[in-house]
Coordinates of C-alpha atoms in Angstrom, one line a residue:
M1 CA 34.6 -19.7 33.6
T2 CA 30.8 -20.1 34.2
T3 CA 28.6 -17.5 32.7
E4 CA 26.2 -15.8 35.1
H5 CA 22.5 -16.4 34.2
Y6 CA 19.6 -14.0 34.1
R7 CA 16.7 -14.4 36.6
Y8 CA 13.6 -15.3 34.6
E9 CA 9.8 -15.2 35.1
E10 CA 6.9 -16.5 33.0
L11 CA 4.5 -13.7 32.3
T12 CA 0.7 -13.4 32.5
A13 CA -0.9 -11.1 29.9
A14 CA -1.3 -8.5 32.6
R15 CA 2.3 -8.7 33.8
F16 CA 3.4 -8.5 30.1
D17 CA 1.5 -5.3 29.6
E18 CA 2.9 -3.9 32.9
L19 CA 6.5 -4.6 31.9
V20 CA 6.4 -3.4 28.3
A21 CA 4.5 -0.2 29.3
R22 CA 7.7 0.8 31.1
H23 CA 9.5 1.0 27.7
P24 CA 7.2 2.9 25.3
D25 CA 10.0 3.6 22.9
T26 CA 11.1 0.0 22.4
L27 CA 9.8 -1.8 19.3
V28 CA 7.9 -4.9 20.5
P29 CA 6.9 -7.1 17.6
L30 CA 3.3 -8.3 17.6
E31 CA 4.7 -11.9 17.3
Q32 CA 6.1 -11.5 20.8
T33 CA 2.8 -10.6 22.5
P34 CA 0.1 -12.6 24.3
Q35 CA -2.3 -11.6 21.5
W36 CA -0.1 -13.4 18.9
A37 CA 0.1 -16.4 21.2
V38 CA -3.7 -16.7 21.2
F39 CA -3.7 -16.5 17.4
E40 CA -1.0 -19.2 17.1
R41 CA -3.0 -21.5 19.5
E42 CA -6.1 -21.0 17.3
T43 CA -4.2 -22.2 14.2
G44 CA -3.2 -25.4 16.0
R45 CA 0.3 -24.4 17.1
K46 CA 1.7 -24.7 20.6
P47 CA 2.6 -21.4 22.4
F48 CA 4.7 -22.4 25.4
G49 CA 4.8 -19.1 27.2
I50 CA 6.3 -15.6 27.4
F51 CA 9.3 -15.1 29.7
A52 CA 11.0 -12.0 30.9
Y53 CA 14.7 -12.1 31.9
F54 CA 16.0 -9.8 34.6
E55 CA 19.3 -8.6 36.1
D56 CA 19.7 -9.8 39.6
D57 CA 19.2 -6.3 41.1
G58 CA 16.7 -5.0 38.6
D59 CA 12.9 -5.0 38.5
G60 CA 12.8 -4.0 34.8
P61 CA 13.4 -6.8 32.2
A62 CA 16.6 -7.0 30.2
V63 CA 15.1 -9.4 27.6
L64 CA 11.7 -10.7 26.7
A65 CA 10.9 -13.8 24.6
S66 CA 7.8 -15.6 23.5
Y67 CA 8.3 -19.3 22.7
L68 CA 6.5 -21.7 20.4
H69 CA 6.9 -25.4 21.1
S70 CA 7.6 -27.3 17.9
T71 CA 7.4 -31.1 17.9
R72 CA 8.4 -32.0 14.4
R73 CA 9.7 -35.6 14.2
L74 CA 13.3 -35.9 15.5
R75 CA 13.6 -32.2 16.0
E76 CA 11.6 -30.9 19.0
S77 CA 12.5 -27.3 19.5
M78 CA 11.5 -24.0 21.1
V79 CA 11.1 -21.2 18.5
V80 CA 11.2 -17.4 19.2
V81 CA 9.4 -15.8 16.2
N82 CA 10.8 -12.3 15.4
G83 CA 12.5 -12.0 18.7
P84 CA 13.7 -11.8 21.5
V85 CA 13.0 -8.2 22.5
W86 CA 15.9 -6.4 24.2
F87 CA 15.3 -3.6 26.6
V88 CA 19.0 -3.1 27.5
A89 CA 22.1 -2.8 25.4
R90 CA 22.5 -5.9 23.3
T91 CA 26.2 -6.4 23.8
P92 CA 28.1 -9.6 23.0
A93 CA 28.4 -10.3 26.7
A94 CA 24.7 -9.7 27.4
E95 CA 23.7 -11.9 24.5
R96 CA 26.1 -14.6 25.7
R97 CA 24.5 -14.5 29.1
F98 CA 21.0 -14.7 27.6
V99 CA 21.9 -17.7 25.4
A100 CA 23.5 -19.5 28.4
T101 CA 20.3 -18.7 30.5
I102 CA 17.8 -20.1 28.0
R103 CA 20.0 -23.2 27.3
G104 CA 20.0 -24.0 31.0
Q105 CA 16.3 -23.1 31.4
F106 CA 15.0 -25.5 28.7
D107 CA 17.6 -28.2 29.6
R108 CA 16.0 -28.3 33.1
D109 CA 12.3 -27.8 32.2
A110 CA 10.6 -31.2 32.6
R111 CA 7.6 -30.2 30.4
V112 CA 9.7 -30.1 27.2
S113 CA 12.8 -31.8 25.8
P114 CA 14.0 -29.6 22.9
V115 CA 17.0 -30.5 20.8
F116 CA 17.6 -26.8 20.1
L117 CA 16.3 -23.3 20.5
R118 CA 15.7 -21.1 17.5
L119 CA 15.9 -17.3 17.8
Q120 CA 17.5 -14.2 16.3
V121 CA 21.1 -13.7 17.4
K122 CA 23.0 -10.4 16.8
H123 CA 26.4 -11.6 18.0
P124 CA 27.0 -15.3 17.0
Q125 CA 29.4 -17.0 19.4
P126 CA 30.6 -20.5 20.1
G127 CA 27.6 -22.6 21.0
V128 CA 25.3 -21.0 18.4
A129 CA 24.8 -22.6 15.0
K130 CA 23.5 -21.5 11.6
A131 CA 19.7 -22.4 11.6
L132 CA 18.8 -25.7 10.0
E133 CA 16.0 -24.0 8.1
P134 CA 15.4 -20.4 7.1
G135 CA 13.9 -18.3 9.9
W136 CA 12.8 -14.7 10.1
Y137 CA 14.1 -12.3 7.4
D138 CA 17.1 -10.1 8.3
R139 CA 16.6 -7.1 6.0
E140 CA 13.5 -5.0 5.6
I141 CA 12.3 -1.6 4.2
V142 CA 10.7 0.7 6.8
V143 CA 8.6 3.7 5.8
D144 CA 8.4 6.7 8.0
L145 CA 4.8 7.6 8.6
T146 CA 5.5 10.7 10.7
Q147 CA 6.0 12.7 7.5
D148 CA 3.2 14.6 5.9
E149 CA 1.7 12.9 2.8
K150 CA 3.5 15.2 0.4
A151 CA 6.9 14.5 1.9
M152 CA 6.1 10.8 2.0
L153 CA 5.2 10.7 -1.7
A154 CA 8.3 12.7 -2.5
G155 CA 10.4 9.9 -0.9
F156 CA 9.0 7.3 -3.2
R157 CA 10.8 6.4 -6.4
P158 CA 9.4 8.2 -9.5
N159 CA 8.2 4.8 -10.8
A160 CA 6.0 4.4 -7.7
R161 CA 4.4 7.8 -8.0
Q162 CA 3.8 7.3 -11.7
S163 CA 2.2 3.9 -10.9
I164 CA -0.1 5.4 -8.3
R165 CA -1.3 7.9 -10.8
K166 CA -1.8 5.2 -13.5
A167 CA -3.9 3.1 -11.1
T168 CA -6.0 6.1 -10.2
R169 CA -6.6 6.9 -13.9
A170 CA -7.4 3.2 -14.6
G171 CA -10.3 3.5 -12.1
V172 CA -8.8 1.4 -9.3
E173 CA -10.9 1.9 -6.1
I174 CA -9.5 1.1 -2.6
R175 CA -11.9 -0.1 0.1
R176 CA -11.3 -0.9 3.8
I177 CA -13.2 -4.0 4.7
E178 CA -15.1 -3.7 8.0
R179 CA -14.6 -6.4 10.7
A180 CA -18.1 -7.8 10.4
D181 CA -17.5 -8.5 6.7
R182 CA -13.9 -9.7 6.7
M183 CA -14.4 -13.4 7.0
E184 CA -17.0 -13.8 4.3
V185 CA -15.3 -11.3 1.9
F186 CA -11.9 -13.0 2.4
R187 CA -13.2 -16.6 2.0
R188 CA -15.4 -15.9 -1.0
E189 CA -13.6 -13.1 -2.9
L190 CA -10.0 -12.7 -1.8
Y191 CA -8.5 -16.1 -1.1
P192 CA -8.8 -17.1 -4.8
I193 CA -6.4 -14.1 -5.6
M194 CA -3.9 -15.5 -3.1
A195 CA -4.1 -18.9 -4.8
E196 CA -3.5 -17.3 -8.2
T197 CA -0.5 -15.3 -6.7
A198 CA 1.0 -18.4 -5.2
A199 CA 0.7 -20.4 -8.4
R200 CA 2.2 -17.6 -10.5
D201 CA 5.1 -16.7 -8.2
G202 CA 5.9 -20.3 -7.1
F203 CA 5.4 -20.3 -3.3
S204 CA 3.1 -22.2 -1.0
A205 CA 0.3 -20.2 0.6
F206 CA -1.6 -21.0 3.8
G207 CA -5.1 -22.2 3.5
S208 CA -7.9 -19.6 3.7
A209 CA -8.6 -20.6 7.3
Y210 CA -5.2 -19.3 8.4
Y211 CA -5.8 -15.8 7.1
E212 CA -9.4 -15.8 8.4
T213 CA -8.1 -16.7 11.9
L214 CA -5.6 -13.9 11.7
L215 CA -8.3 -11.4 10.9
S216 CA -10.6 -12.6 13.6
S217 CA -8.3 -13.5 16.4
L218 CA -6.3 -10.3 15.9
A219 CA -9.2 -8.1 14.8
D220 CA -8.0 -5.2 17.0
Y221 CA -4.5 -5.3 15.5
T222 CA -5.2 -5.9 11.8
E223 CA -6.6 -4.0 8.8
L224 CA -7.8 -5.5 5.5
L225 CA -7.7 -3.2 2.4
V226 CA -8.8 -4.3 -1.1
A227 CA -8.3 -2.8 -4.6
Y228 CA -11.3 -3.1 -6.8
L229 CA -11.5 -2.6 -10.6
D230 CA -14.9 -2.5 -12.3
G231 CA -16.5 -3.5 -8.9
K232 CA -14.4 -6.7 -8.7
P233 CA -11.6 -7.3 -6.2
Q234 CA -8.2 -7.6 -7.8
S235 CA -5.6 -7.0 -5.0
W236 CA -5.6 -7.0 -1.2
L237 CA -3.3 -6.6 1.7
I238 CA -3.4 -7.4 5.4
S239 CA -1.5 -5.0 7.8
T240 CA -0.9 -5.3 11.5
E241 CA -0.5 -2.6 14.1
Y242 CA 1.0 -2.7 17.6
R243 CA 2.2 0.2 19.7
G244 CA 2.6 2.5 16.8
Y245 CA 4.4 0.1 14.5
A246 CA 2.6 -1.2 11.5
V247 CA 3.6 -4.1 9.2
Y248 CA 2.6 -4.9 5.6
Y249 CA 2.1 -8.5 6.4
F250 CA 0.3 -10.4 3.6
A251 CA -0.8 -9.4 0.1
A252 CA -1.9 -10.8 -3.2
S253 CA -2.7 -9.5 -6.6
S254 CA -4.3 -10.8 -9.8
A255 CA -2.6 -10.4 -13.2
R256 CA -5.2 -7.8 -14.0
A257 CA -4.3 -5.9 -10.8
R258 CA -0.7 -5.8 -11.8
K259 CA -1.5 -4.5 -15.3
A260 CA -3.6 -1.7 -13.7
F261 CA -0.8 -0.9 -11.1
A262 CA -3.3 -1.6 -8.3
P263 CA -0.7 -2.8 -5.7
Y264 CA 0.9 0.6 -5.8
L265 CA -2.2 2.5 -5.1
L266 CA -3.3 -0.1 -2.5
L267 CA 0.0 0.3 -0.5
W268 CA -0.2 4.1 -0.7
E269 CA -3.7 4.1 0.7
S270 CA -2.6 1.7 3.4
F271 CA 0.1 4.1 4.4
R272 CA -2.4 6.9 4.6
M273 CA -4.8 4.8 6.7
L274 CA -2.1 3.5 9.1
K275 CA -0.8 7.0 9.6
A276 CA -4.3 8.2 10.4
N277 CA -4.5 5.3 12.9
G278 CA -1.6 6.8 14.8
N279 CA 1.3 4.6 13.6
T280 CA 4.7 6.2 13.1
S281 CA 6.4 3.5 11.0
C282 CA 5.4 0.7 8.6
G283 CA 7.7 -2.3 8.0
L284 CA 7.4 -3.8 4.5
T285 CA 8.7 -7.2 5.7
G286 CA 11.7 -9.0 4.2
I287 CA 13.8 -8.1 1.3
V288 CA 16.7 -9.9 -0.4
S289 CA 19.9 -10.6 1.7
E290 CA 22.8 -13.0 1.6
T291 CA 20.8 -15.3 4.0
Y292 CA 17.5 -15.0 2.1
P293 CA 18.2 -14.7 -1.7
S294 CA 14.7 -16.0 -2.4
L295 CA 13.3 -12.7 -1.5
A296 CA 14.8 -11.0 -4.5
N297 CA 11.4 -11.2 -6.4
V298 CA 9.7 -8.9 -3.9
T299 CA 12.5 -6.6 -3.2
T300 CA 12.2 -4.3 -6.3
F301 CA 8.6 -3.5 -5.5
K302 CA 9.3 -2.6 -1.9
R303 CA 12.3 -0.5 -2.6
N304 CA 10.0 1.9 -4.5
F305 CA 8.6 3.2 -1.3
S306 CA 11.7 4.0 0.9
K307 CA 15.5 3.9 0.9
N308 CA 15.4 3.1 4.6
V309 CA 16.8 -0.5 5.0
V310 CA 16.7 -1.9 8.5
V311 CA 19.0 -4.7 9.4
L312 CA 17.7 -7.3 11.8
P313 CA 19.6 -10.1 13.6
T314 CA 19.8 -13.3 11.7
T315 CA 18.0 -16.5 12.9
F316 CA 20.3 -19.1 14.6
D317 CA 19.9 -22.3 16.5
V318 CA 21.1 -22.8 20.0
P319 CA 21.7 -26.6 20.5
V320 CA 20.5 -27.9 23.9
K321 CA 21.2 -31.6 23.2
K322 CA 24.5 -31.2 21.3
L323 CA 25.0 -34.8 20.2
H324 CA 21.4 -35.1 19.0
Y325 CA 21.7 -31.8 17.2
G326 CA 24.9 -32.8 15.5
A327 CA 23.4 -36.1 14.4
L328 CA 20.4 -34.2 13.1
C329 CA 22.6 -31.8 11.1
T330 CA 24.4 -34.7 9.5
A331 CA 21.2 -36.5 8.6
L332 CA 19.7 -33.4 7.0
R333 CA 23.0 -32.7 5.1
L334 CA 23.1 -36.3 3.8
R335 CA 19.4 -36.1 2.8
R336 CA 19.9 -32.9 0.9
E337 CA 23.1 -34.1 -0.8
G338 CA 21.3 -37.3 -1.7
F339 CA 18.4 -35.4 -3.2
V340 CA 20.8 -33.3 -5.2
A341 CA 22.7 -36.5 -6.4
V342 CA 19.4 -38.2 -7.4
R343 CA 18.3 -35.1 -9.3
R344 CA 21.6 -34.9 -11.1
G345 CA 21.3 -38.6 -11.9
L346 CA 17.9 -38.1 -13.4
V347 CA 19.1 -35.2 -15.5
R348 CA 21.9 -37.2 -16.8
A349 CA 19.7 -40.2 -17.5
R350 CA 17.2 -38.0 -19.4
A351 CA 20.1 -36.5 -21.5
L352 CA 21.4 -40.0 -22.3
L353 CA 18.0 -41.2 -23.3
K354 CA 17.6 -38.2 -25.6
R355 CA 20.9 -38.9 -27.3
L356 CA 20.1 -42.6 -27.7
T357 CA 16.7 -41.7 -29.1
R358 CA 18.3 -39.3 -31.6
R359 CA 20.8 -41.9 -32.7
A360 CA 18.1 -44.5 -33.2
T361 CA 16.0 -42.1 -35.2
K362 CA 19.0 -41.3 -37.5
A363 CA 19.8 -45.0 -37.9
A364 CA 16.2 -45.8 -38.9
A365 CA 16.3 -43.0 -41.5
V366 CA 19.3 -44.4 -43.3
T367 CA 18.5 -48.1 -43.0
P368 CA 16.6 -49.6 -46.1
E369 CA 13.2 -50.8 -45.2
A370 CA 12.8 -54.6 -45.2
D371 CA 11.0 -56.2 -48.1
H372 CA 7.5 -57.3 -47.3
D373 CA 5.6 -60.2 -48.9

């Protein structure tokens, strides 16, 4: 049985605005917008286009997806970051139809030759594979900004409220950095804090230019807040805003900031600012899940601010060139297994060397020294 495909259309920025305006209550992630595509292009990536998918008899979109064209060696792909966006019920049948549509779309498009498509899938079905690399997170904390400030604070854990008070008593001051000053302040004063955070917590940060491009290219959709102590910046965060939904996107804190509980006061003041800007919710980005256990180290902090955990569809791959994709999976598995085997071998070799060294040391201790003339 052949699955019927959606009709699709590549969108201009104006057409995008027209279509999403018909759905004011649908959450459209900033990563799925023309504005984000401009930012990606300025960072050197390759936005391919934003497409809307329609029922045969409908003028409103069923699905919308913005694609990045990735050309990594041996694994050309099309990637949908934090998407697609669904405007109709996301049933297994509708998602099966969408997957079949995009597989056919990119199999026929002469401009690209992807091995696979990567996107969030709510109903995994035959023809969809677990992503070769981690994608977008699938659990996050979302804070309700429609509450008054007293109710919002009451929803925090006692630890968070106490930490906010401690930061205030310690003299932490929160400042919003104006657009004209963002680039210079970030480059000179804030990026070193990110470098310290990355080294301490064991992750790889982008270079300063990436964050600077985000703040300039998306100036209308971002805010930069900084926590100062004794006049010196100690912690900062970048938030995004689009259609009433805000996201706590990037943040960094020095060791001194953590001792003074500055990140708590900084996030609280961010909520107040984002609420005043007209946002109704703020996502705190990913927390730990079965798919993303590495997010455990940020989960405790985020859980202090809300009990509202939102589950997102997990990232999957949709093979377009099935034989190529299968060979790629095998090659990556063998490489990973080989790396693990080599690492185990090194550990064993080091252990053996230590044992031999200890034996030699003991033997030297009990062997009489040779007579010397």
